[in-house]
Amino acid sequence: MNKKNRKTNGTGADSPLLRIRGLTKQYKSGGYGGMGAQSLYALKDIDLDLYPGEVLSIIGESGSGKTTLARCILQREKIQSGRIDSIWGTIQRGAPEQHSRQIQGNPLGPDTTISSRDLYRKIQLVPQATQNSLNPWRRVDQLLDPILRRTSGRGNSMQTARDNIQTAKEELMELCGLSPAFLKRYPGELSGGQRQRVLIARALAMEARLIIFDEPVSSLDVSIQARLLNTLLELKEEYGLSYVFITHDLDIAEYISDRMAIIHNSRILESGPVEEIVQHPREEFTRTLLEAGLKKQNWLDSFIS
């Protein structure tokens, strides 16, 4: 896919926004009453950096550990070893005795663990299953109201706050490619692509700095995929956002990403700038993904403008 002139690189910052070192996540399987259970690796010794203003794609098959990695970043899964640090504080650290190598304190910011509440304001998730992520009994404007009361309504009179919130809701809809008329709709009245855009609007309303997208376009028609990807790139540039983009599709990852990491069997096989991996893949698994992407490249290119 030709992505020239459709995206820019990250900010070129020297210091990462997010750093993962030695991350290992295991699950117990089998056994009885805690006896005889086997440890299965969901993630093993993961090292990754995400820089400000950058899109980092995590590419792999189903069951490779992609979504588990996102859940660890969001503090929804506890890690056994390693650590996840950010400019806002430490997100997680494993038990010191489980570390396979020496890992220093947080080099990016405070070496104290950030609370789940504060993390929620900084990092938002746009999941694949959008139908389960929005309250079906509340209109879109009602979903955004409580968030915008904390952001757009601060320090103003009640009427000014209401006006600011309404204006903010309409602007969010337009930024995400939806008419303000969608504010009066319920999630069940929206298509999959429209629900994705509402979730993006919610993340922007939270004033998140990092958004994790878990297979955000896999269930969408190819023409809708192209429009949504372009919207994401425009929002990233306008708001200085950073993205972690989880996908099984290397061709889509190539289009939107600055850097990518290939994950297979719970490990990172290779990572680096998009052009480097696409033009000079080191691993056979990466070459297989590239060949699969070439089969659909011309079809998807026809929708990108």
Short mmCIF file of C-alpha atoms in Angstrom, two decimals:
data_model
loop_
_atom_site.label_atom_id
_atom_site.label_comp_id
_atom_site.label_asym_id
_atom_site.label_seq_id
_atom_site.Cartn_x
_atom_site.Cartn_y
_atom_site.Cartn_z
CA MET A 1 0.00 0.00 0.00
CA ASN A 2 1.34 3.41 -0.90
CA LYS A 3 1.26 5.54 2.23
CA LYS A 4 3.40 8.46 1.07
CA ASN A 5 2.04 11.91 1.88
CA ARG A 6 -0.68 10.41 4.06
CA LYS A 7 1.16 10.27 7.33
CA THR A 8 4.09 11.90 8.99
CA ASN A 9 6.60 10.35 11.32
CA GLY A 10 6.39 10.79 15.06
CA THR A 11 7.75 13.85 16.78
CA GLY A 12 11.31 12.56 16.72
CA ALA A 13 11.46 12.93 20.49
CA ASP A 14 14.46 11.32 22.16
CA SER A 15 12.56 10.10 25.22
CA PRO A 16 9.70 7.57 24.98
CA LEU A 17 6.19 8.21 26.23
CA LEU A 18 5.87 4.54 27.22
CA ARG A 19 8.57 1.93 27.86
CA ILE A 20 8.16 -1.82 28.35
CA ARG A 21 11.08 -3.91 29.56
CA GLY A 22 11.20 -7.65 30.24
CA LEU A 23 7.42 -7.99 30.42
CA THR A 24 6.28 -11.55 31.06
CA LYS A 25 2.68 -12.65 31.57
CA GLN A 26 1.73 -16.24 32.40
CA TYR A 27 -1.52 -18.10 32.97
CA LYS A 28 -2.08 -21.33 34.86
CA SER A 29 -3.71 -24.20 32.98
CA GLY A 30 -4.94 -27.61 34.12
CA GLY A 31 -4.30 -29.20 37.48
CA TYR A 32 -6.66 -29.61 40.41
CA GLY A 33 -6.87 -27.42 43.48
CA GLY A 34 -3.72 -25.58 42.43
CA MET A 35 -1.77 -28.85 42.08
CA GLY A 36 -0.24 -29.96 38.80
CA ALA A 37 -1.13 -26.77 36.92
CA GLN A 38 1.07 -25.78 34.00
CA SER A 39 2.26 -22.23 33.29
CA LEU A 40 1.48 -20.97 29.80
CA TYR A 41 3.19 -17.86 28.48
CA ALA A 42 0.88 -15.20 27.08
CA LEU A 43 3.83 -12.79 26.78
CA LYS A 44 7.51 -13.49 27.30
CA ASP A 45 10.32 -10.96 27.83
CA ILE A 46 8.69 -8.14 25.83
CA ASP A 47 10.69 -4.95 25.17
CA LEU A 48 8.97 -2.02 23.44
CA ASP A 49 9.12 1.79 23.32
CA LEU A 50 6.42 4.21 22.19
CA TYR A 51 7.43 7.80 21.43
CA PRO A 52 5.26 10.94 21.60
CA GLY A 53 3.24 11.56 18.45
CA GLU A 54 3.98 8.09 17.09
CA VAL A 55 1.90 5.18 15.84
CA LEU A 56 3.29 1.82 16.95
CA SER A 57 1.58 -1.22 15.47
CA ILE A 58 1.60 -4.62 17.16
CA ILE A 59 1.08 -7.25 14.46
CA GLY A 60 0.40 -10.94 14.95
CA GLU A 61 -2.02 -13.81 14.61
CA SER A 62 -4.99 -14.45 16.87
CA GLY A 63 -3.73 -15.75 20.21
CA SER A 64 -0.23 -14.35 19.77
CA GLY A 65 -0.51 -12.06 22.82
CA LYS A 66 -1.44 -8.75 21.17
CA THR A 67 -4.58 -8.05 23.20
CA THR A 68 -2.99 -9.34 26.41
CA LEU A 69 -0.24 -6.76 25.92
CA ALA A 70 -2.86 -4.00 25.65
CA ARG A 71 -4.57 -5.24 28.81
CA CYS A 72 -1.25 -5.16 30.67
CA ILE A 73 -0.67 -1.55 29.59
CA LEU A 74 -4.16 -0.69 30.86
CA GLN A 75 -3.53 -2.44 34.24
CA ARG A 76 -6.25 -4.98 33.47
CA GLU A 77 -3.82 -7.89 33.61
CA LYS A 78 -1.12 -8.31 36.25
CA ILE A 79 2.37 -9.10 34.99
CA GLN A 80 4.71 -11.62 36.60
CA SER A 81 8.00 -9.91 35.72
CA GLY A 82 9.40 -6.88 33.96
CA ARG A 83 7.88 -3.43 34.09
CA ILE A 84 5.81 -0.89 32.16
CA ASP A 85 6.77 2.75 32.67
CA SER A 86 5.37 6.01 31.32
CA ILE A 87 5.96 9.73 31.61
CA TRP A 88 3.07 9.81 34.12
CA GLY A 89 4.52 7.14 36.39
CA THR A 90 5.06 3.40 36.57
CA ILE A 91 2.10 1.46 35.19
CA GLN A 92 3.15 -1.98 36.42
CA ARG A 93 6.19 -3.78 37.75
CA GLY A 94 6.59 -7.50 38.29
CA ALA A 95 8.06 -9.24 41.30
CA PRO A 96 11.79 -8.37 41.53
CA GLU A 97 12.77 -11.98 42.17
CA GLN A 98 11.13 -12.97 38.87
CA HIS A 99 13.23 -10.63 36.74
CA SER A 100 15.52 -12.47 34.36
CA ARG A 101 17.75 -9.38 34.12
CA GLN A 102 18.38 -6.18 36.02
CA ILE A 103 15.77 -3.54 35.20
CA GLN A 104 16.25 -0.04 36.59
CA GLY A 105 13.58 2.34 37.90
CA ASN A 106 11.34 4.51 35.75
CA PRO A 107 13.59 6.65 33.51
CA LEU A 108 10.63 8.52 32.00
CA GLY A 109 8.87 10.01 35.02
CA PRO A 110 7.86 9.36 38.64
CA ASP A 111 8.92 5.95 39.95
CA THR A 112 5.59 5.55 41.72
CA THR A 113 2.69 3.49 40.38
CA ILE A 114 0.06 5.57 38.62
CA SER A 115 -3.48 4.98 39.90
CA SER A 116 -6.04 3.25 37.69
CA ARG A 117 -8.13 6.42 37.72
CA ASP A 118 -5.29 8.63 36.51
CA LEU A 119 -4.22 6.03 33.96
CA TYR A 120 -7.77 5.93 32.57
CA ARG A 121 -7.54 9.66 31.86
CA LYS A 122 -4.24 9.29 30.03
CA ILE A 123 -4.71 6.05 28.11
CA GLN A 124 -7.93 5.02 26.38
CA LEU A 125 -8.88 1.81 24.58
CA VAL A 126 -10.95 1.55 21.41
CA PRO A 127 -11.83 -2.18 21.38
CA GLN A 128 -12.78 -4.44 18.51
CA ALA A 129 -16.18 -5.36 20.00
CA THR A 130 -17.78 -1.91 19.84
CA GLN A 131 -21.30 -3.21 20.53
CA ASN A 132 -20.23 -4.15 24.07
CA SER A 133 -18.41 -0.89 24.78
CA LEU A 134 -21.29 1.60 24.69
CA ASN A 135 -24.30 1.63 27.02
CA PRO A 136 -27.20 0.66 24.71
CA TRP A 137 -29.71 2.63 26.79
CA ARG A 138 -27.96 5.99 26.51
CA ARG A 139 -27.79 8.29 23.51
CA VAL A 140 -24.40 9.37 22.20
CA ASP A 141 -24.73 12.82 23.79
CA GLN A 142 -25.53 11.19 27.15
CA LEU A 143 -22.41 9.04 26.84
CA LEU A 144 -20.25 12.13 26.34
CA ASP A 145 -21.97 14.41 28.88
CA PRO A 146 -20.35 13.17 32.13
CA ILE A 147 -16.89 13.28 30.58
CA LEU A 148 -17.26 16.77 29.15
CA ARG A 149 -18.64 18.12 32.43
CA ARG A 150 -15.20 17.44 33.90
CA THR A 151 -13.32 19.05 31.01
CA SER A 152 -15.32 21.66 29.07
CA GLY A 153 -17.48 22.74 32.01
CA ARG A 154 -14.81 23.50 34.59
CA GLY A 155 -14.71 26.95 36.18
CA ASN A 156 -17.73 28.36 34.32
CA SER A 157 -21.25 29.40 35.24
CA MET A 158 -23.90 26.71 34.79
CA GLN A 159 -25.27 28.16 31.54
CA THR A 160 -21.81 28.79 30.10
CA ALA A 161 -20.81 25.25 31.05
CA ARG A 162 -23.88 23.82 29.27
CA ASP A 163 -23.11 25.86 26.15
CA ASN A 164 -19.46 24.78 26.22
CA ILE A 165 -20.41 21.13 26.61
CA GLN A 166 -22.89 21.23 23.72
CA THR A 167 -20.35 22.96 21.49
CA ALA A 168 -17.68 20.44 22.49
CA LYS A 169 -19.97 17.50 21.66
CA GLU A 170 -20.77 18.88 18.22
CA GLU A 171 -17.10 19.59 17.52
CA LEU A 172 -16.13 16.07 18.59
CA MET A 173 -18.66 14.56 16.21
CA GLU A 174 -17.37 16.61 13.31
CA LEU A 175 -13.74 15.87 14.16
CA CYS A 176 -14.50 12.15 14.07
CA GLY A 177 -16.37 12.37 10.78
CA LEU A 178 -19.93 12.28 12.10
CA SER A 179 -22.74 14.82 11.86
CA PRO A 180 -23.89 16.39 15.17
CA ALA A 181 -27.24 14.71 14.44
CA PHE A 182 -25.65 11.45 15.61
CA LEU A 183 -25.62 12.82 19.16
CA LYS A 184 -29.32 11.94 19.46
CA ARG A 185 -28.87 8.34 18.35
CA TYR A 186 -28.51 5.22 20.45
CA PRO A 187 -25.59 2.81 19.89
CA GLY A 188 -27.94 0.22 18.38
CA GLU A 189 -28.81 2.71 15.63
CA LEU A 190 -25.17 3.05 14.57
CA SER A 191 -23.07 0.96 12.21
CA GLY A 192 -19.82 -0.62 13.35
CA GLY A 193 -17.77 2.18 11.80
CA GLN A 194 -19.95 4.83 13.43
CA ARG A 195 -19.59 3.19 16.84
CA GLN A 196 -15.81 3.18 16.35
CA ARG A 197 -15.94 6.93 15.74
CA VAL A 198 -18.06 7.51 18.85
CA LEU A 199 -15.49 5.61 20.91
CA ILE A 200 -12.74 7.77 19.41
CA ALA A 201 -14.76 10.88 20.30
CA ARG A 202 -15.08 9.57 23.86
CA ALA A 203 -11.31 9.08 24.06
CA LEU A 204 -10.75 12.64 22.81
CA ALA A 205 -13.28 13.97 25.34
CA MET A 206 -11.23 12.31 28.09
CA GLU A 207 -8.23 14.30 26.80
CA ALA A 208 -6.29 11.03 26.54
CA ARG A 209 -2.71 11.28 25.29
CA LEU A 210 -2.39 7.64 24.21
CA ILE A 211 -5.11 5.62 22.49
CA ILE A 212 -4.87 1.85 22.05
CA PHE A 213 -6.81 0.48 19.08
CA ASP A 214 -7.52 -3.26 19.19
CA GLU A 215 -8.34 -4.47 15.65
CA PRO A 216 -10.38 -1.29 15.02
CA VAL A 217 -11.05 -1.85 11.31
CA SER A 218 -11.08 -5.65 10.99
CA SER A 219 -14.89 -5.90 10.90
CA LEU A 220 -15.45 -2.88 8.64
CA ASP A 221 -15.99 -2.65 4.89
CA VAL A 222 -12.75 -1.79 3.10
CA SER A 223 -13.95 1.67 1.99
CA ILE A 224 -14.92 2.50 5.59
CA GLN A 225 -11.53 1.18 6.76
CA ALA A 226 -9.76 3.70 4.54
CA ARG A 227 -11.84 6.65 5.76
CA LEU A 228 -11.38 5.71 9.42
CA LEU A 229 -7.60 5.27 9.05
CA ASN A 230 -7.32 8.70 7.45
CA THR A 231 -9.42 10.23 10.25
CA LEU A 232 -7.11 8.67 12.85
CA LEU A 233 -4.03 10.12 11.17
CA GLU A 234 -5.62 13.59 10.97
CA LEU A 235 -6.59 13.50 14.66
CA LYS A 236 -3.11 12.33 15.64
CA GLU A 237 -1.52 15.28 13.88
CA GLU A 238 -4.02 17.85 15.18
CA TYR A 239 -3.90 16.76 18.84
CA GLY A 240 -0.38 15.35 19.13
CA LEU A 241 -1.72 11.92 20.07
CA SER A 242 0.16 8.64 20.24
CA TYR A 243 -1.37 5.34 19.15
CA VAL A 244 -0.78 1.66 19.80
CA PHE A 245 -2.46 -0.07 16.87
CA ILE A 246 -3.15 -3.79 17.33
CA THR A 247 -3.83 -5.72 14.13
CA HIS A 248 -3.23 -8.97 12.27
CA ASP A 249 -3.02 -7.07 8.96
CA LEU A 250 0.50 -5.94 8.12
CA ASP A 251 -0.70 -3.99 5.08
CA ILE A 252 -2.97 -1.77 7.21
CA ALA A 253 -0.22 -1.43 9.81
CA GLU A 254 2.18 -0.28 7.12
CA TYR A 255 -0.24 2.43 6.06
CA ILE A 256 -0.82 3.98 9.48
CA SER A 257 2.37 3.25 11.45
CA ASP A 258 5.71 4.88 12.12
CA ARG A 259 7.11 1.71 13.68
CA MET A 260 5.86 -1.83 14.06
CA ALA A 261 6.53 -4.90 16.18
CA ILE A 262 5.86 -8.44 14.97
CA ILE A 263 4.64 -10.73 17.74
CA HIS A 264 4.46 -14.52 17.41
CA ASN A 265 4.04 -17.21 20.05
CA SER A 266 4.09 -14.62 22.85
CA ARG A 267 7.42 -13.07 21.80
CA ILE A 268 8.48 -10.05 19.77
CA LEU A 269 10.21 -11.47 16.68
CA GLU A 270 11.37 -8.13 15.31
CA SER A 271 10.56 -4.45 15.67
CA GLY A 272 11.65 -1.22 14.06
CA PRO A 273 10.70 1.47 11.52
CA VAL A 274 8.01 0.41 9.05
CA GLU A 275 10.19 0.78 5.96
CA GLU A 276 12.96 -1.30 7.49
CA ILE A 277 10.71 -4.23 8.35
CA VAL A 278 8.73 -4.14 5.11
CA GLN A 279 11.77 -3.89 2.86
CA HIS A 280 14.18 -6.06 4.87
CA PRO A 281 12.22 -8.55 7.01
CA ARG A 282 14.49 -10.80 9.07
CA GLU A 283 11.96 -13.46 10.07
CA GLU A 284 10.11 -16.01 7.95
CA PHE A 285 6.87 -15.24 9.81
CA THR A 286 7.17 -11.55 8.82
CA ARG A 287 7.73 -12.51 5.19
CA THR A 288 4.58 -14.65 5.31
CA LEU A 289 2.56 -11.68 6.60
CA LEU A 290 3.97 -9.48 3.85
CA GLU A 291 3.02 -11.98 1.16
CA ALA A 292 -0.52 -12.15 2.55
CA GLY A 293 -0.73 -8.36 2.43
CA LEU A 294 0.36 -8.18 -1.20
CA LYS A 295 -2.66 -10.25 -2.25
CA LYS A 296 -5.06 -7.50 -1.12
CA GLN A 297 -2.88 -4.45 -1.72
CA ASN A 298 -4.33 -3.33 -5.05
CA TRP A 299 -7.87 -3.86 -3.81
CA LEU A 300 -7.36 -1.67 -0.74
CA ASP A 301 -5.30 0.96 -2.58
CA SER A 302 -8.26 1.75 -4.83
CA PHE A 303 -10.19 3.08 -1.80
CA ILE A 304 -7.36 5.21 -0.34
CA SER A 305 -7.29 8.82 -1.42
#
